[in-house]
N, CA and C atoms as an extended XYZ file, in Angstrom:
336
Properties=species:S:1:pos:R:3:atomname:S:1:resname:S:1:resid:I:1 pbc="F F F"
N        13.288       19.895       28.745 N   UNK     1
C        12.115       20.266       27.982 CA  UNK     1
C        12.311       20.047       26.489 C   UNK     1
N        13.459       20.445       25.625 N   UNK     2
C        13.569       20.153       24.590 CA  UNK     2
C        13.730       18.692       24.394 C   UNK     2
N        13.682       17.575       24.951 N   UNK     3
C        13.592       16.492       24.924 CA  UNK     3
C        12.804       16.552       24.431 C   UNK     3
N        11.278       16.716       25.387 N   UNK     4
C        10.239       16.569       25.683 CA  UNK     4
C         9.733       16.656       23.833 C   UNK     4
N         9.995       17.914       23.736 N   UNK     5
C         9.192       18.962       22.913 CA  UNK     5
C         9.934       17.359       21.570 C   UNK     5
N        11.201       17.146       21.595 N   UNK     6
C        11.260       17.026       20.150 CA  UNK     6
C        10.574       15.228       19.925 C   UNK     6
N        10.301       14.257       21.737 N   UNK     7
C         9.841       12.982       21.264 CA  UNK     7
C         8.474       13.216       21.321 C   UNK     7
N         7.931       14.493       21.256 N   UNK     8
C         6.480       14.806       20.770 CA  UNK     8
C         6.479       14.971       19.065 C   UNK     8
N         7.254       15.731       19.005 N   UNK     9
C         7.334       15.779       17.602 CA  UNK     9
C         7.802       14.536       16.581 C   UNK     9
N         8.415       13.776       16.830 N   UNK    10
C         8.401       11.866       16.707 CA  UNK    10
C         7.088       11.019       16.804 C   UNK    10
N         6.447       11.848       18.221 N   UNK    11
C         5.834       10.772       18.166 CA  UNK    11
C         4.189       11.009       17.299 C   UNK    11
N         4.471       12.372       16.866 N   UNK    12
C         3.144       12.769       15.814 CA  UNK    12
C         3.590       12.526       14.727 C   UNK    12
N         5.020       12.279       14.150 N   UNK    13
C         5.461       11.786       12.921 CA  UNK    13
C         4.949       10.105       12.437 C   UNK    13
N         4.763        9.241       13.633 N   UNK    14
C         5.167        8.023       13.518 CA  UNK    14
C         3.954        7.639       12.599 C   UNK    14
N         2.752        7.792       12.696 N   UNK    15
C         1.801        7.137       11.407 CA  UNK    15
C         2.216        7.098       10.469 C   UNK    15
N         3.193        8.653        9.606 N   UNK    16
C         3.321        8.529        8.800 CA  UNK    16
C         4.334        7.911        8.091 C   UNK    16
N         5.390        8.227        9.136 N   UNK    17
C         6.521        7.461        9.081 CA  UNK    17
C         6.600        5.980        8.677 C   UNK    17
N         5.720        5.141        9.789 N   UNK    18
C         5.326        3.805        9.792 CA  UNK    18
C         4.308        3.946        8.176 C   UNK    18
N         3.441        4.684        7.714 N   UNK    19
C         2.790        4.313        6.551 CA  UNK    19
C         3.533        4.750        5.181 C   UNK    19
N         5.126        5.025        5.349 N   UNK    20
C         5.753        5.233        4.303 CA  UNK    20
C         6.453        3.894        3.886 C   UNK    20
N         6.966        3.867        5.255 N   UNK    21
C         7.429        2.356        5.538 CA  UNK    21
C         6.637        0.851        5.077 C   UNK    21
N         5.731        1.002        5.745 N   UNK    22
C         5.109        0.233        4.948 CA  UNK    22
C         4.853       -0.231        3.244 C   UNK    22
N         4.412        0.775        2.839 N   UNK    23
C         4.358        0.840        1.337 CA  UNK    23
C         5.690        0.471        0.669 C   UNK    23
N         6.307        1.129        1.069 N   UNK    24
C         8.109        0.507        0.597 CA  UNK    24
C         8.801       -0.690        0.790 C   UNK    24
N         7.848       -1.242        1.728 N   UNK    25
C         7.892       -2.335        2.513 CA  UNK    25
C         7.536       -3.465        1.764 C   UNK    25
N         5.910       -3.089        0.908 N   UNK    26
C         5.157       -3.996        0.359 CA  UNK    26
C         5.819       -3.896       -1.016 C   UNK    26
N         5.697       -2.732       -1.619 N   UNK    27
C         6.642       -2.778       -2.755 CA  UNK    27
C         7.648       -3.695       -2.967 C   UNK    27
N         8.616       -3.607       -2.566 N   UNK    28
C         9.421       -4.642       -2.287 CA  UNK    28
C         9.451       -5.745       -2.274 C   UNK    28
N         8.843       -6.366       -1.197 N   UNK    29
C         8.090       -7.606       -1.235 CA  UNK    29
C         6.736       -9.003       -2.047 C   UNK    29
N         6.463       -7.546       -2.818 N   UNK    30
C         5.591       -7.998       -4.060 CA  UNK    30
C         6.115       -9.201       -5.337 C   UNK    30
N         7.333       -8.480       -5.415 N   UNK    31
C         8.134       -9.630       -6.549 CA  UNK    31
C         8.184      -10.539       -5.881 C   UNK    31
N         8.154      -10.655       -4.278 N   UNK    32
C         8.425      -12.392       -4.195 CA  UNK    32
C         7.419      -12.957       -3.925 C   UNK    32
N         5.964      -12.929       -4.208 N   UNK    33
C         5.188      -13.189       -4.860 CA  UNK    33
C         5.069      -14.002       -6.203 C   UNK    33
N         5.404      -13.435       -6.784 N   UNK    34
C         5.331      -13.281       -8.245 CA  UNK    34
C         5.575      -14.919       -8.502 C   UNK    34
N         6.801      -15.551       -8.369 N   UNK    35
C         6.896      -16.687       -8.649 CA  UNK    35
C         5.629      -17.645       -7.964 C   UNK    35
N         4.906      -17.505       -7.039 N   UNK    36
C         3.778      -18.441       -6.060 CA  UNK    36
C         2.615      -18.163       -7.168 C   UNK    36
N         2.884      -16.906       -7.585 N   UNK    37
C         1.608      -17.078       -8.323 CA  UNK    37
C         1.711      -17.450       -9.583 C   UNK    37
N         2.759      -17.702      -10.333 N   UNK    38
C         3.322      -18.705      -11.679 CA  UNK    38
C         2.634      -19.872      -11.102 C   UNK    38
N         3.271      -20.116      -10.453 N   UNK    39
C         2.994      -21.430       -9.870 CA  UNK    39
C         1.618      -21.692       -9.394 C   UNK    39
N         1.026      -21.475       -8.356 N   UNK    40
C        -0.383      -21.399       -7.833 CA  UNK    40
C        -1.772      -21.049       -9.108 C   UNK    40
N        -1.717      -20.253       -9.483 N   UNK    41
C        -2.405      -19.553      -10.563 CA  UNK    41
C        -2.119      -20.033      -12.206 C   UNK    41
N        -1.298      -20.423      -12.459 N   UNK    42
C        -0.649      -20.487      -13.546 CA  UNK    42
C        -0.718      -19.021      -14.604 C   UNK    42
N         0.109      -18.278      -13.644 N   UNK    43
C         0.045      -16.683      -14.652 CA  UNK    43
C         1.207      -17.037      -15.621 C   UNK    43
N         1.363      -16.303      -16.850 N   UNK    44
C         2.430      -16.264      -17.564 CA  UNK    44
C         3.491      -14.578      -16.632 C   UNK    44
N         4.281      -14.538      -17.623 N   UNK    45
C         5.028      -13.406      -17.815 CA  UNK    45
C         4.535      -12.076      -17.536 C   UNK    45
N         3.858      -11.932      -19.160 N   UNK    46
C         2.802      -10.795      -19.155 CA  UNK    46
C         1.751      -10.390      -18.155 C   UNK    46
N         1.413      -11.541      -17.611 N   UNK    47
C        -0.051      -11.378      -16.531 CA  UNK    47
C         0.835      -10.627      -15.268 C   UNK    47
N         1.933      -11.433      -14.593 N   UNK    48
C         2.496      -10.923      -13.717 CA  UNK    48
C         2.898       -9.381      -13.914 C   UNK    48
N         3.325       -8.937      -14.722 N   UNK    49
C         4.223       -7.838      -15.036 CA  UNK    49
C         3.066       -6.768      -15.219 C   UNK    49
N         1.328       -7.060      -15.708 N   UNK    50
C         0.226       -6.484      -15.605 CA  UNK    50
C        -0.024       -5.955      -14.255 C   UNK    50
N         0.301       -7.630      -13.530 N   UNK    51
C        -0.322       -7.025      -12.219 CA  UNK    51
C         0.587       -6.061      -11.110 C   UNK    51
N         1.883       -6.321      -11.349 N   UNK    52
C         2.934       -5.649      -10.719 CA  UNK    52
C         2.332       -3.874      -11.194 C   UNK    52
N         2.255       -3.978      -12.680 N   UNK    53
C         1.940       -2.543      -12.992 CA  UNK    53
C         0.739       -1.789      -12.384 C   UNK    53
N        -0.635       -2.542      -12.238 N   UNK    54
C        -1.430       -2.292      -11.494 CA  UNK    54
C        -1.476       -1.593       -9.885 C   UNK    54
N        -0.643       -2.621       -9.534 N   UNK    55
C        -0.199       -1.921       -8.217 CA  UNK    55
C         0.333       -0.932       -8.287 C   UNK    55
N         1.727       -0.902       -8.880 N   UNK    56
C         2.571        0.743       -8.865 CA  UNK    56
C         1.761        1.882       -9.681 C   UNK    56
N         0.720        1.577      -10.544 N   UNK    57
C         0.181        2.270      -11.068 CA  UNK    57
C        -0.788        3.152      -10.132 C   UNK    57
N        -1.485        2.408       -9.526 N   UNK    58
C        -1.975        2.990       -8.283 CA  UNK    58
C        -1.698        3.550       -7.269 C   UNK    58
N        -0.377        3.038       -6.680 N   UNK    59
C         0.408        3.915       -6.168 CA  UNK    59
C         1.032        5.027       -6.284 C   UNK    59
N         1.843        5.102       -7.539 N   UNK    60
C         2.340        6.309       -8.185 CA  UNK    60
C         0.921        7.306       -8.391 C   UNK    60
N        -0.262        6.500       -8.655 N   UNK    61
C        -1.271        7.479       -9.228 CA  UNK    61
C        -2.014        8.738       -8.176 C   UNK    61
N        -2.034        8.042       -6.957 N   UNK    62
C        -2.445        8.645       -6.240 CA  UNK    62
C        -2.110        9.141       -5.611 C   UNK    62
N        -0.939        9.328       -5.217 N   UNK    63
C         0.217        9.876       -4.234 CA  UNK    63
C         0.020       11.249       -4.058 C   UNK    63
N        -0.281       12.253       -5.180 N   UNK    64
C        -0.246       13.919       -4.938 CA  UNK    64
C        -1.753       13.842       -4.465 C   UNK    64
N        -2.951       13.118       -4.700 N   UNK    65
C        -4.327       13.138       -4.109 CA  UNK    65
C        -4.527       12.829       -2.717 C   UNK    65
N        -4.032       11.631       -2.273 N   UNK    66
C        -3.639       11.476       -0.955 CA  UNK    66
C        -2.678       12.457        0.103 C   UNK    66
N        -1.953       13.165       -0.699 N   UNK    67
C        -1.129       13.950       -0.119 CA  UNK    67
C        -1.853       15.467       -0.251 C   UNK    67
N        -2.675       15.817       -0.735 N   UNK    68
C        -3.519       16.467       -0.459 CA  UNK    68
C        -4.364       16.522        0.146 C   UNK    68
N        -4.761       15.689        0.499 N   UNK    69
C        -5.638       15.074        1.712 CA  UNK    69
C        -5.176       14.886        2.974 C   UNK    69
N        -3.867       14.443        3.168 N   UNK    70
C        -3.338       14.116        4.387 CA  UNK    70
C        -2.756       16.135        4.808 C   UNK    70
N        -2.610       16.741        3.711 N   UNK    71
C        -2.387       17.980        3.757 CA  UNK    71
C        -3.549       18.901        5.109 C   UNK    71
N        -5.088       18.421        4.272 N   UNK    72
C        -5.946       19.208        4.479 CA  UNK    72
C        -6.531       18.557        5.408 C   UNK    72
N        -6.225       17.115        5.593 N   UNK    73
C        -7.059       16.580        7.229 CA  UNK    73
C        -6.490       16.168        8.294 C   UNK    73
N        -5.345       15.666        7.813 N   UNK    74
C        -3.748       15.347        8.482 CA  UNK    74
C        -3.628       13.863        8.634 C   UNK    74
N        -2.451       13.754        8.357 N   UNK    75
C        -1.957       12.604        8.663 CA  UNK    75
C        -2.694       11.186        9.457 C   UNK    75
N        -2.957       11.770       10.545 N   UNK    76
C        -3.523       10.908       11.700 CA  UNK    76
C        -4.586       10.405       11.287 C   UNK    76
N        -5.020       10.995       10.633 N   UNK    77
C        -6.686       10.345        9.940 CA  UNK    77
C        -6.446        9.038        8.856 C   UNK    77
N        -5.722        9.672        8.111 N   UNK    78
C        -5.728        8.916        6.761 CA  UNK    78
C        -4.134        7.627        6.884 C   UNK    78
N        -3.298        7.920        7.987 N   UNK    79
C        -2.131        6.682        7.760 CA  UNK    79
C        -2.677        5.062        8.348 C   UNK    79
N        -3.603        5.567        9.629 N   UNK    80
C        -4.058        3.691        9.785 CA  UNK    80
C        -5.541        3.335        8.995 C   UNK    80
N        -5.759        4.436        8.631 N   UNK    81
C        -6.997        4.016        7.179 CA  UNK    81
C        -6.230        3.516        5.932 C   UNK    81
N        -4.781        3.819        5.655 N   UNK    82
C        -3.809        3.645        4.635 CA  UNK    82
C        -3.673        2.210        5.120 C   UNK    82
N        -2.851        1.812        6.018 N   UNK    83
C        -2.092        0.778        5.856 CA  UNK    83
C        -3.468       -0.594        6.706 C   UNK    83
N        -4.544       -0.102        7.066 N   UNK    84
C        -5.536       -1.382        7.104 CA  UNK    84
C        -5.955       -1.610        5.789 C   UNK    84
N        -6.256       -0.257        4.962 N   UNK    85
C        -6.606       -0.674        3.435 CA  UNK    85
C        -5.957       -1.202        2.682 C   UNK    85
N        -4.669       -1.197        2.637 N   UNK    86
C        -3.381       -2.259        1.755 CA  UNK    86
C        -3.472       -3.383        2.708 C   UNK    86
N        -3.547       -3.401        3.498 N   UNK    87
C        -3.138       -4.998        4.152 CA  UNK    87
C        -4.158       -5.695        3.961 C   UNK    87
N        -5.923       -5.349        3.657 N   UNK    88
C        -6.645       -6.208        3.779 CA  UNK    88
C        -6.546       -6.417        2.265 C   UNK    88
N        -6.231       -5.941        1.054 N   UNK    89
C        -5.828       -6.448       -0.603 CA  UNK    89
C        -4.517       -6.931       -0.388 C   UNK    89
N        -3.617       -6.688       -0.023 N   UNK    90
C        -2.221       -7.329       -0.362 CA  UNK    90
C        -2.527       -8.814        0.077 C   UNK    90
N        -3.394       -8.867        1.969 N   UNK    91
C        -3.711      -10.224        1.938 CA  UNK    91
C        -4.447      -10.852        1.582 C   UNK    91
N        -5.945      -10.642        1.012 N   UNK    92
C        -6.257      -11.042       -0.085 CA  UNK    92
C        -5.677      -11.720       -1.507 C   UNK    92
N        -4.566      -11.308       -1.226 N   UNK    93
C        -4.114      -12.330       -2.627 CA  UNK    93
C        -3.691      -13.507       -2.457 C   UNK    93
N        -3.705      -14.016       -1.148 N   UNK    94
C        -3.557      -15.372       -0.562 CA  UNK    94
C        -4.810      -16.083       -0.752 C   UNK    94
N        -5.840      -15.604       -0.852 N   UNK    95
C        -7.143      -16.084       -0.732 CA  UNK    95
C        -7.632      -16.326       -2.156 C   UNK    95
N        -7.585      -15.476       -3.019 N   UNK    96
C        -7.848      -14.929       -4.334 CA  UNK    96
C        -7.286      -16.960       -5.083 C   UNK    96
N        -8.396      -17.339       -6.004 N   UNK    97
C        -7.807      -18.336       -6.248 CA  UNK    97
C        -8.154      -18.151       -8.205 C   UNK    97
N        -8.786      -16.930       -8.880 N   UNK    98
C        -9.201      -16.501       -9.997 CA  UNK    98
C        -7.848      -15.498      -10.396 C   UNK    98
N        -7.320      -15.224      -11.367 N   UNK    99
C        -6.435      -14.685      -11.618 CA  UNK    99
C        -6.787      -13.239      -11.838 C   UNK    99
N        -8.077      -13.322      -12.996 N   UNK   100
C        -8.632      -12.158      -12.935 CA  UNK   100
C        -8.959      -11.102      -12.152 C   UNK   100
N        -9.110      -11.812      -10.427 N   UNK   101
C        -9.660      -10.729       -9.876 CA  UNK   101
C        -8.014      -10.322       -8.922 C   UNK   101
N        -6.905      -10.690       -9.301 N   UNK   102
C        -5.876      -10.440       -8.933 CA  UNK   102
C        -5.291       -8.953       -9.297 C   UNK   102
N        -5.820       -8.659      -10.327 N   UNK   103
C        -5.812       -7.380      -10.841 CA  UNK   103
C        -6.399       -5.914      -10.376 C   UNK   103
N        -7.556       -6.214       -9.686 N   UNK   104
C        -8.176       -5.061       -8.934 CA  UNK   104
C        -7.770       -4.853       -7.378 C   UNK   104
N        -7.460       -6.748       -6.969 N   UNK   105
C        -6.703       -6.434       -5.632 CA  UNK   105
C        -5.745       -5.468       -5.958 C   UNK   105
N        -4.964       -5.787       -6.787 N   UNK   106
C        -3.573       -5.311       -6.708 CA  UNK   106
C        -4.050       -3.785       -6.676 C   UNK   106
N        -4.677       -3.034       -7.775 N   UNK   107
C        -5.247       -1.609       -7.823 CA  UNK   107
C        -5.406       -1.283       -7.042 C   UNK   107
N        -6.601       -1.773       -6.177 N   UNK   108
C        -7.112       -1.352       -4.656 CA  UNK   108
C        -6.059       -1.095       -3.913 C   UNK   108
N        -5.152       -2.416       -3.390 N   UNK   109
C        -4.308       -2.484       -2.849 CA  UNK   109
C        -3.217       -1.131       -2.601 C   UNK   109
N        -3.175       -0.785       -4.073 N   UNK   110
C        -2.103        0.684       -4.310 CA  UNK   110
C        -2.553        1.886       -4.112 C   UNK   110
N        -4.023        1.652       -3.813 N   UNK   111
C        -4.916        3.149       -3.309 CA  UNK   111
C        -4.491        3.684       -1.673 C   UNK   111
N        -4.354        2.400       -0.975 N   UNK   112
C        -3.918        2.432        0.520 CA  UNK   112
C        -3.129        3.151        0.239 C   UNK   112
């Protein structure tokens, strides 16, 4: 029974688990970006390092709001609303061929 009891308790963890993961995931993976879009886009320095900030800005920004939320509605609601909402901006920036609007993906993107 204590099996039981504790791969229940795993398996109500895993959204969030998987939507921590994720984010740390994308984080990560963002800088290697960065050079495609020198290249593709012709961003400088500054533009990149804007948009990198954009993202973590959003991320860092919202983190105690979301976590108040996932507090008061739970988890299950808000982790595959999280990680469909970053995946459809993160992939968007494959598509994105304006530099300008690379900037709000990225924002959006960090709201997931």
């Amino acid at each position: 029974m204590r099996v039981v009891a504790s791969l229940r308790q795993q398996v109500r963890l895993a959204p969030f688990m998987l939507g921590h993961f994720s984010v740390d995931l994308m984080s990560g993976l963002l800088p290697a970006l960065y050079p495609l879009l020198v290249l593709e886009l012709g961003l400088d320095y500054n533009q990149v390092g804007t948009l990198a900030f954009a993202y973590t800005a959003a991320v860092s920004l919202t983190q105690p709001v979301f976590g108040y939320l996932a507090d008061r509605w739970g988890v299950r609601r808000l982790a595959p609303l999280s990680l469909l909402w970053s995946g459809l901006f993160l992939g968007g920036y494959g598509f994105v061929r304006e530099p300008a609007l690379l900037y709000p993906y990225a924002f959006l993107a960090g709201l997931g």
